[in-house]
XYZ file of C-alpha atoms in Angstrom:
511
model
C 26.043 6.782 -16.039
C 22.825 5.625 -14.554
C 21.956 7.144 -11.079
C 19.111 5.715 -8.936
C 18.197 7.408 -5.411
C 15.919 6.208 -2.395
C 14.924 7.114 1.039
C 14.823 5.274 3.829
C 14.930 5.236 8.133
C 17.772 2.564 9.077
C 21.479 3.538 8.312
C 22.617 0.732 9.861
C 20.097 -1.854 7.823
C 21.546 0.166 5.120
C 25.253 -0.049 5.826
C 25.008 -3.590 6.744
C 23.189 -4.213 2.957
C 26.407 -2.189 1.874
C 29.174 -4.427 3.756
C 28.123 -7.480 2.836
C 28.213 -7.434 -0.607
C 30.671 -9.580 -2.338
C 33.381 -7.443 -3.331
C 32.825 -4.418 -1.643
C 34.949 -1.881 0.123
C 34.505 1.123 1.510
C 36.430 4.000 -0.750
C 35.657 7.204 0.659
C 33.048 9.683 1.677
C 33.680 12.428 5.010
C 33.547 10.192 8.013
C 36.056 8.487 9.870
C 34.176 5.477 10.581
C 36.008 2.492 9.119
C 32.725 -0.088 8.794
C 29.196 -0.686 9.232
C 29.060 -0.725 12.796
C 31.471 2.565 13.379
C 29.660 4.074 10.450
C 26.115 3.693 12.281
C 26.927 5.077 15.657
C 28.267 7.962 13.925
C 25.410 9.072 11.706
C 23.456 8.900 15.318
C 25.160 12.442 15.675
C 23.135 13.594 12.890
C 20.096 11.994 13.081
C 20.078 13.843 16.891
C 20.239 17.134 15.798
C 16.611 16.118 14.118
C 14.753 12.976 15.809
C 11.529 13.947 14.737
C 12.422 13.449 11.508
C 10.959 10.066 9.789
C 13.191 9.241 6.349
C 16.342 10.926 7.053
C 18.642 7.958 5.042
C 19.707 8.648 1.392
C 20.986 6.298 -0.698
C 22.744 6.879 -4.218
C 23.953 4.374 -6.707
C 25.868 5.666 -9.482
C 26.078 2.894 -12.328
C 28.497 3.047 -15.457
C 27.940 1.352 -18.145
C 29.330 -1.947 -19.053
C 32.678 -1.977 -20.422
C 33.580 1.194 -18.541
C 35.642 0.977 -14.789
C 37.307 3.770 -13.037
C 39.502 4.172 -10.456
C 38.572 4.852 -6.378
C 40.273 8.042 -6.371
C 38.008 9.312 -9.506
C 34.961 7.469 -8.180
C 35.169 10.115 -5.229
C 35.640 12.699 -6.847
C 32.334 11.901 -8.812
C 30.700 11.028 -5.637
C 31.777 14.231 -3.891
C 30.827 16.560 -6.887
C 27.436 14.922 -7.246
C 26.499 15.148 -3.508
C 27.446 18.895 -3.119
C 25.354 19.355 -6.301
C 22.546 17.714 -5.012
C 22.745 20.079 -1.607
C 24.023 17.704 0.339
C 27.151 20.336 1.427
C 27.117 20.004 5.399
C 26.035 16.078 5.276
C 27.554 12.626 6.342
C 28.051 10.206 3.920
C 30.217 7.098 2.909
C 31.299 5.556 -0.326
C 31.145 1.849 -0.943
C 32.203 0.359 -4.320
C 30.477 -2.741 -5.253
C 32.411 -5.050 -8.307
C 29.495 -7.854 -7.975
C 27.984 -7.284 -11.562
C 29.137 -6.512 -15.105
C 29.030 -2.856 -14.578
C 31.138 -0.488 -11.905
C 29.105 0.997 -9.532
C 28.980 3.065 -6.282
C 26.412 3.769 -3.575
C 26.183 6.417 -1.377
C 24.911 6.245 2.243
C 24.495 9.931 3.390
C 21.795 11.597 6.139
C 19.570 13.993 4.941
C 20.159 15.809 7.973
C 22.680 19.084 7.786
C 24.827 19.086 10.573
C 24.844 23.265 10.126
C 21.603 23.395 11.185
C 19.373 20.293 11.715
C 17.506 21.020 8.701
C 16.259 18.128 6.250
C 18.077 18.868 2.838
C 15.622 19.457 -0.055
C 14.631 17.375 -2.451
C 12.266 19.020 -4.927
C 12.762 17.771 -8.277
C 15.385 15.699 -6.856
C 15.077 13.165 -10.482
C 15.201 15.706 -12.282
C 18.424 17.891 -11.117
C 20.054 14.229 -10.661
C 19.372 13.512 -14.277
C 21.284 17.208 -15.096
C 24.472 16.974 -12.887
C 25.076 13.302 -14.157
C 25.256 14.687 -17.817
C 27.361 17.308 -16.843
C 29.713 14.393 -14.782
C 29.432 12.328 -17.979
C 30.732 15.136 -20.056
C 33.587 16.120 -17.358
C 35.062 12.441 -17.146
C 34.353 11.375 -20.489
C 32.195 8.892 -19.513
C 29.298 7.050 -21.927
C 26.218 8.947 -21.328
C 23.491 6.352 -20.209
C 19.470 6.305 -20.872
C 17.866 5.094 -17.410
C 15.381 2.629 -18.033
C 12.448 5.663 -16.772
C 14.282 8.143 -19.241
C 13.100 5.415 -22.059
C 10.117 4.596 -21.303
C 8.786 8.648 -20.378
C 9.481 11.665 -22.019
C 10.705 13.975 -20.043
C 9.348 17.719 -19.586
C 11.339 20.211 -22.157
C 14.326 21.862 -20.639
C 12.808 25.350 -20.447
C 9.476 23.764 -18.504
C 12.601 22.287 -15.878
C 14.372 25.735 -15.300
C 11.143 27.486 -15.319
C 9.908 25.006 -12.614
C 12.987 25.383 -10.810
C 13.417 28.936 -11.008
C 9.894 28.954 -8.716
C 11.013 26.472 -6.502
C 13.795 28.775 -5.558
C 11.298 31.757 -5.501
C 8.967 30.199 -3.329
C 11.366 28.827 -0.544
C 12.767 32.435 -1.021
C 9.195 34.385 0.268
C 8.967 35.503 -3.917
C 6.650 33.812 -4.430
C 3.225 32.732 -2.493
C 2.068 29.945 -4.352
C 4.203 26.421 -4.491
C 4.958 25.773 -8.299
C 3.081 23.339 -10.580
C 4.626 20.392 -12.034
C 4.476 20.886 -15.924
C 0.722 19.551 -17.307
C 3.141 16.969 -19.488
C 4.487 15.140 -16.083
C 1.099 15.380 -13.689
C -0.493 13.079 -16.735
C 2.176 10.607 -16.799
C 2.296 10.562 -12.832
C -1.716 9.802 -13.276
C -0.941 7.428 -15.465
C 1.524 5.616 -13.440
C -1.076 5.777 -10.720
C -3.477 4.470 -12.137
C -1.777 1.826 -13.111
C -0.272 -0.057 -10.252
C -2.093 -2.909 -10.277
C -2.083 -3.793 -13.587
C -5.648 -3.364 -14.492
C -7.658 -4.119 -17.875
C -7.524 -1.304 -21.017
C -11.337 -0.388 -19.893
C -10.756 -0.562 -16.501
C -7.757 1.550 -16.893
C -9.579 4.138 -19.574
C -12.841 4.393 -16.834
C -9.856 5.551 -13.913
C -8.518 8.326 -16.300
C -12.034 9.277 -17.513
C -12.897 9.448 -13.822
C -9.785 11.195 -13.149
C -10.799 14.304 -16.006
C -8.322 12.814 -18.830
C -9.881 12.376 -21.724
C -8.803 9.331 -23.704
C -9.117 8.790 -27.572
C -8.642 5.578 -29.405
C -9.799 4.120 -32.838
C -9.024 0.664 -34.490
C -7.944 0.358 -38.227
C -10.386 -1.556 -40.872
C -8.541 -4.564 -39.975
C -8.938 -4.036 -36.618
C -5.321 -2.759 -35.524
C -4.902 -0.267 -33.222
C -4.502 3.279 -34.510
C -2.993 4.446 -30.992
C -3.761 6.299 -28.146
C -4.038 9.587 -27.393
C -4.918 11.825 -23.597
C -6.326 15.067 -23.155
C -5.594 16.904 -19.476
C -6.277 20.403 -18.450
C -6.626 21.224 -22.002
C -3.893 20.130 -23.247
C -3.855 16.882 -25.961
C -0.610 14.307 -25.953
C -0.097 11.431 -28.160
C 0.841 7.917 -25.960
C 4.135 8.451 -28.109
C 5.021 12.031 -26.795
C 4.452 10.730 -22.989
C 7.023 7.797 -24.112
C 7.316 4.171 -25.060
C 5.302 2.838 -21.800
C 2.568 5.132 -22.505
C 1.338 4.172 -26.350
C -1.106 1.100 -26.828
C 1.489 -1.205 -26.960
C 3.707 0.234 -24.140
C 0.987 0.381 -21.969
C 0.752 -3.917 -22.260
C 4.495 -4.385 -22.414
C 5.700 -2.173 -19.936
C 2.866 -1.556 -17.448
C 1.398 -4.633 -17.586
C -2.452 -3.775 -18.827
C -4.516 -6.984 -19.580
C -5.809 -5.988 -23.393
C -7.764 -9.199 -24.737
C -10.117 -7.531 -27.895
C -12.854 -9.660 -27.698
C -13.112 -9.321 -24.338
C -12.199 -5.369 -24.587
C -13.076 -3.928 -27.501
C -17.009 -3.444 -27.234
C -16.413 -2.104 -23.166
C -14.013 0.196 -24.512
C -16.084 1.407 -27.356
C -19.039 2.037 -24.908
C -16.528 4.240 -22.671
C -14.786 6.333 -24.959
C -18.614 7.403 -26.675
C -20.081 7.826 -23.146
C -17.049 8.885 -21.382
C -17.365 8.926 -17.578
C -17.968 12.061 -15.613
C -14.813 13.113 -13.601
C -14.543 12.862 -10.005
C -15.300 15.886 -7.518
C -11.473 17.131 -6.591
C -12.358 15.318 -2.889
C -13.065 12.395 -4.189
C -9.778 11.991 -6.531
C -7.333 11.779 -3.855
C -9.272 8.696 -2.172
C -10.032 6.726 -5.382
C -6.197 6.936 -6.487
C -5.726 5.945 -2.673
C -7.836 2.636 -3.519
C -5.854 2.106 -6.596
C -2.226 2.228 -4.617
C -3.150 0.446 -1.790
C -3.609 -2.522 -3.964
C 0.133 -1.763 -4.819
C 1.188 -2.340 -1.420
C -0.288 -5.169 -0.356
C 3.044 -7.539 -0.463
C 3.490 -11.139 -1.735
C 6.244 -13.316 -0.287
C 8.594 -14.737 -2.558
C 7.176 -18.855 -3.556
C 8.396 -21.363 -1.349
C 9.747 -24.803 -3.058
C 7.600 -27.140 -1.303
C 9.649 -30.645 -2.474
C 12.185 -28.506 0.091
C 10.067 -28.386 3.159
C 11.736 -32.068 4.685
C 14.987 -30.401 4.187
C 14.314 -27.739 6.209
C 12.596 -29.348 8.896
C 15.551 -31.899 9.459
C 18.143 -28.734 9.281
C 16.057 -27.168 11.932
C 15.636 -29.904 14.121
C 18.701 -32.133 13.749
C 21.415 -29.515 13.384
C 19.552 -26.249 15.397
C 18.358 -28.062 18.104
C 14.489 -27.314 17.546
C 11.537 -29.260 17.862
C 9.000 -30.136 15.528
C 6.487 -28.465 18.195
C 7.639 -25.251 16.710
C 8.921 -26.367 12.932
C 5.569 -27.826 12.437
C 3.334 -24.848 12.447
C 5.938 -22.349 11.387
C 6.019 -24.422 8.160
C 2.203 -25.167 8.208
C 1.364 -21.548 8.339
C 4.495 -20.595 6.248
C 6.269 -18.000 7.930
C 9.499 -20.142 7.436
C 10.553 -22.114 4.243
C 12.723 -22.439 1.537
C 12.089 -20.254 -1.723
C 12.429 -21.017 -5.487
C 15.912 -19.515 -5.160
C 17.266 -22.113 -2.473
C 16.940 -19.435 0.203
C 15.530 -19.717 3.678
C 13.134 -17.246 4.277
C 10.983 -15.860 7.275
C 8.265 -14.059 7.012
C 7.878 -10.782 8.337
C 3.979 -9.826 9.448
C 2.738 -6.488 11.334
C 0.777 -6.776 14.663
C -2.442 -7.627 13.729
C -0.982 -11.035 11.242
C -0.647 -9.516 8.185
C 2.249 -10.620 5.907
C 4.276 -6.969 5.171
C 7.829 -8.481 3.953
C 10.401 -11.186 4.285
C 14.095 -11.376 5.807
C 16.647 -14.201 4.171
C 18.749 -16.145 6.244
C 22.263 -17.345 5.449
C 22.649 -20.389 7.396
C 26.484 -20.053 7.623
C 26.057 -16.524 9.476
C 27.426 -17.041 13.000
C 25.711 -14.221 14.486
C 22.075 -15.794 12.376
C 21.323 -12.194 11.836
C 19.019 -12.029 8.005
C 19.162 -9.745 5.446
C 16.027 -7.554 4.292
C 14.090 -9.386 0.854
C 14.520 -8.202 -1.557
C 17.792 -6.798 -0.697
C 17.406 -3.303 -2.058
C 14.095 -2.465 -0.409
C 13.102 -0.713 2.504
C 12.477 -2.496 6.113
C 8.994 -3.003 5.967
C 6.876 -2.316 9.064
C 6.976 -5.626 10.556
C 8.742 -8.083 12.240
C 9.261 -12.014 12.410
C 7.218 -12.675 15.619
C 4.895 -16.076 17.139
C 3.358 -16.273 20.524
C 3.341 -19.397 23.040
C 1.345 -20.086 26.026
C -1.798 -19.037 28.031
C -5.159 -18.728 26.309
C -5.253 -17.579 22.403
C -7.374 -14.425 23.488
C -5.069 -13.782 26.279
C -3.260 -10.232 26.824
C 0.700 -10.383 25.998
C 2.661 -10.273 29.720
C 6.254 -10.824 28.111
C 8.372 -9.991 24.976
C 11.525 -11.579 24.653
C 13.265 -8.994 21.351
C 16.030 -11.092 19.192
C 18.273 -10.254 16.890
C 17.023 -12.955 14.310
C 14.140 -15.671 13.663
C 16.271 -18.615 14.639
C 17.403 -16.771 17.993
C 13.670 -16.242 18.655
C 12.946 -19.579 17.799
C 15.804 -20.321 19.897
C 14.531 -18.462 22.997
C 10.940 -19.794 22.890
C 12.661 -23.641 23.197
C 15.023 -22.338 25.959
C 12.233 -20.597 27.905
C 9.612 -23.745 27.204
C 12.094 -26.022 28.914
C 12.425 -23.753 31.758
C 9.265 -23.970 32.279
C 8.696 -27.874 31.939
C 6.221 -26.612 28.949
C 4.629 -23.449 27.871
C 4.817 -20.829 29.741
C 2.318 -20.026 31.870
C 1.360 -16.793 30.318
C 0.795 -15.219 26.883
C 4.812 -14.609 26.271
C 5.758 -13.141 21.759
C 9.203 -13.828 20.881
C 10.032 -10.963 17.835
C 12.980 -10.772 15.994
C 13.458 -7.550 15.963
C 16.052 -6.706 12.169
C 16.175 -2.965 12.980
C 16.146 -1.747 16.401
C 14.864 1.647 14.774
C 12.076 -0.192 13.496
C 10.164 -0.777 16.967
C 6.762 -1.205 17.995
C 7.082 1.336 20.768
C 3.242 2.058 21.130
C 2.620 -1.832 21.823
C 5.904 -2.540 23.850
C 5.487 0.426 26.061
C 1.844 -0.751 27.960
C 4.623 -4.633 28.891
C 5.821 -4.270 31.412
C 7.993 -7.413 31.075
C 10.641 -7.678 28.189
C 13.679 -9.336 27.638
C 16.320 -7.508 25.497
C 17.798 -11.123 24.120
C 19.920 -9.851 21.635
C 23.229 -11.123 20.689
C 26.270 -10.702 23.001
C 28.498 -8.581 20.636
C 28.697 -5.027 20.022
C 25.618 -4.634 18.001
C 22.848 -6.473 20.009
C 24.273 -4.561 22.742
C 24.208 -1.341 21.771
C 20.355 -2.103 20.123
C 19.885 -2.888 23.600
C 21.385 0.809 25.294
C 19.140 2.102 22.197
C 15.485 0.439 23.409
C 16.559 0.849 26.941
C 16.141 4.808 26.325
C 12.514 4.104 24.746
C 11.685 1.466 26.927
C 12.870 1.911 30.331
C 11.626 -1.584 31.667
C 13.003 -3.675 29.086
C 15.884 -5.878 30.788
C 18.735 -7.306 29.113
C 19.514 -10.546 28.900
C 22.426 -11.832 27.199
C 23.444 -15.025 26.609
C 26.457 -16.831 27.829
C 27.586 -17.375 24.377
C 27.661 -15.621 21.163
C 23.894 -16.723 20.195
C 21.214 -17.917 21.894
C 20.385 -21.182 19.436
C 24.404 -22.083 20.048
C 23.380 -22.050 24.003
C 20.218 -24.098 22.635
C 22.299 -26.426 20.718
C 24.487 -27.464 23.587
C 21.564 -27.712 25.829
C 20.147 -30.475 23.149
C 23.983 -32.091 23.013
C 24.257 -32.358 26.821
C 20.517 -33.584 27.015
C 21.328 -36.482 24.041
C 24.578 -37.223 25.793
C 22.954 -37.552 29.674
C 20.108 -40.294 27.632
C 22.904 -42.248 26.154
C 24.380 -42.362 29.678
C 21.086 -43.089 31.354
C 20.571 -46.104 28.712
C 23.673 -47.410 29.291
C 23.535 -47.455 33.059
C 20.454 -48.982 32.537
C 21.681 -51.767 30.523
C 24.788 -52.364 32.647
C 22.095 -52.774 35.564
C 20.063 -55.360 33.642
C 22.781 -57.289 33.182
């Protein structure tokens, strides 16, 4: 059994990820909500007893391997061992089963939050005491024990160097002990590794960052010019690439990592290095260069768009959404909407000052048009699907109309154009707003006009009760119907149909 764990802010972005998988159902957990929705407003009491908190959502999967199924009953017991195990014995959580893929699997919603006392659970070593209750689980149901892909690519610390780490971890958050434990030397050099190697560097580049980091590297090259391995030294102590793991030898370190070895590029720069190895950093200097190295990490690509596609899209969006080409135009231009490699529609998620931060797919059959997050088991970025209309470029934003989707904002910005015979007459974003916990309050709170145009069902209106509480001036406006591109839609229908009437009259009058 493979278990994978990650921490997020949005339960409900979550839970909604959750629901709308094919084949899933909700098969346990200790809450009486009955879906995503009910689920949500209840993990609000939690997340109350702590709102300073940032990450407070933890999500499980529990994978068994291929071949292998149980049955709900036994798939909560497993989940319900495992989470008391983990800490997590005064928690919320729910249990969804997912049957989408050749092997059975589970995920687990829970807060982080205890409801005995507003605390945030622990989760020191949290891998590593996963790693230990799912062998014990494995041996308890019988089940096929199953290498995780990190397990096989990193060798883990020695049993003894776990409990003894542990043992201090309890001392410390006990008073014993004054000093917060040290990771074993083994894992701090494969964490600098992985560090260092985000962005896929070169094999010099990547031997100058560990030089530069204090780890010593050693390499040599056979007669024939074949690799004879590689080997680190940290804090005095030496490992082979083959004790860290597979990903960590010469080879690994290409395959699985990703380095860019070319030797007649390479070899010479990295003979130079390893002779005249750098001089490690000063200790306030390390922290900043590995900084430089990660943010290269995060800065996000958009999935590729299948340009041969674009006149599809454009005559979906104008012939059968009701928008005009005065907004399809430039949203394609500047892609922030188009269809990917994968026959998806995407939109493209930026933060305030334009830069691209993620992506949101939209499933045009969706009545509510609501989009799920890209890729769909990553975190809400911190951005939103947003465009401005009218005044002057340089202007100051005097409105915010807040949506529940791209094509609702889209939507809105027609609807509000037209009611104003043309732009309007002041600098006016439309957002699309996927997470209502995910809000710009710093930059909403100096408008004084916004528009709350969310959805009229149960969710945009409770998002709107939500931001009301933040943002006392915000005003709700709901439309007539469900969505605010079906209101847009009819507008179009009843404009086309009042033409043909006019055009008729007109030739009737000729005549």
């Amino acid at each position: 059994m493979i278990g994978n764990q990650t921490k997020g802010k949005s339960f409900r972005g979550l839970l909604d990820y959750l629901e709308n998988k094919e084949q899933s159902f909700l098969i346990g957990g200790n809450m009486f909500g009955t879906n995503a929705r009910e689920l949500a407003r209840e993990f609000r009491l939690s997340r109350q007893l702590n709102p300073e908190a940032d990450k407070v959502v933890h999500h499980v999967s529990l994978s068994l391997s291929p071949g292998e199924k149980l049955d709900n009953d036994t798939w909560c017991e497993i989940a319900d061992k495992y989470m008391n195990a983990m800490g997590y014995t005064a928690n919320q959580y729910a249990i969804y089963r997912h049957s989408d893929r050749n092997h059975d699997h589970i995920h687990i919603c829970a807060s982080r939050i205890s409801l005995d006392d507003g605390k945030i659970t622990r989760d020191s070593w949290e891998y590593v005491r996963s790693e230990k209750i799912i062998r014990q689980l494995e041996l308890e149901y019988e089940l096929q024990p199953t290498i995780s892909s990190k397990e096989k690519l990193s060798r883990a610390p020695s049993i003894g160097q776990q409990q003894r780490v542990e043992r201090e971890q309890r001392e410390y958050e006990q008073g014993l002990r004054e000093t917060v434990p040290q990771k074993p030397i083994k894992t701090q050099l494969i964490e600098l590794i992985d560090r260092a190697t985000v962005d896929k560097p070169t094999m010099p580049q990547l031997i100058e960052r560990l030089q530069l980091l204090g780890v010593e590297v050693r390499h040599g090259l056979t007669r024939n010019g074949k690799s004879k391995g590689i080997s680190y030294s940290w804090n005095d102590q030496k490992f082979s690439g083959t004790s860290l793991g597979p990903a960590y030898t010469w080879t690994g370190l290409q395959k699985h990592k990703g380095i860019d070895y070319q030797p007649q590029r390479d070899d010479e720069r990295i003979n130079v290095l390893l002779v005249i190895p750098d001089k490690p950093l000063p200790i306030e200097q390390l922290e900043k260069f590995l900084q430089e190295i990660e943010l290269k990490q995060t800065q996000w690509s958009p999935p590729a768009e299948d340009e041969s596609l674009r006149p599809v899209l454009q005559n979906y969006l104008t012939q059968k959404r009701g928008l005009t080409n005065y907004l399809v135009g430039p949203l394609q231009r500047q892609g922030l909407g188009y269809i990917d490699q994968q026959r998806q529609v995407v939109f493209i998620k930026r933060d305030l000052n334009g830069e691209k931060t993620g992506a949101l797919v939209w499933d045009t059959t969706r009545l509510d048009n609501r989009c799920s997050q890209y890729p769909s088991d990553s975190e809400r970025s911190k951005g939103w699907f947003h465009f401005k209309l009218g005044g002057e470029a340089d202007n100051k934003i005097e409105r915010v109309f807040l949506c529940d989707s791209p094509i609702d904002a889209l939507s809105m910005a027609e609807i509000d154009s037209s009611g104003h015979k043309g732009l309007p007459p002041v600098r006016t974003m439309y957002m699309a707003l996927d997470d209502p916990d995910n809000l710009p309050v710093e930059f909403l709170k100096n408008i004084s006009r916004i528009g709350l145009a969310f959805n009229n069902d149960d969710r945009g209106n409770e998002a709107s009760v939500l931001i009301q509480k933040m943002l006392p001036q915000a005003k709700r406006i709901a439309p007539s119907g469900r969505t605010w591109n079906e209101i847009l839609v009819e507008e179009r229908q009843q404009q086309q149909q009042e033409i043909l009437e006019q055009k008729q009259r007109s030739r009737g009058f000729s005549r």
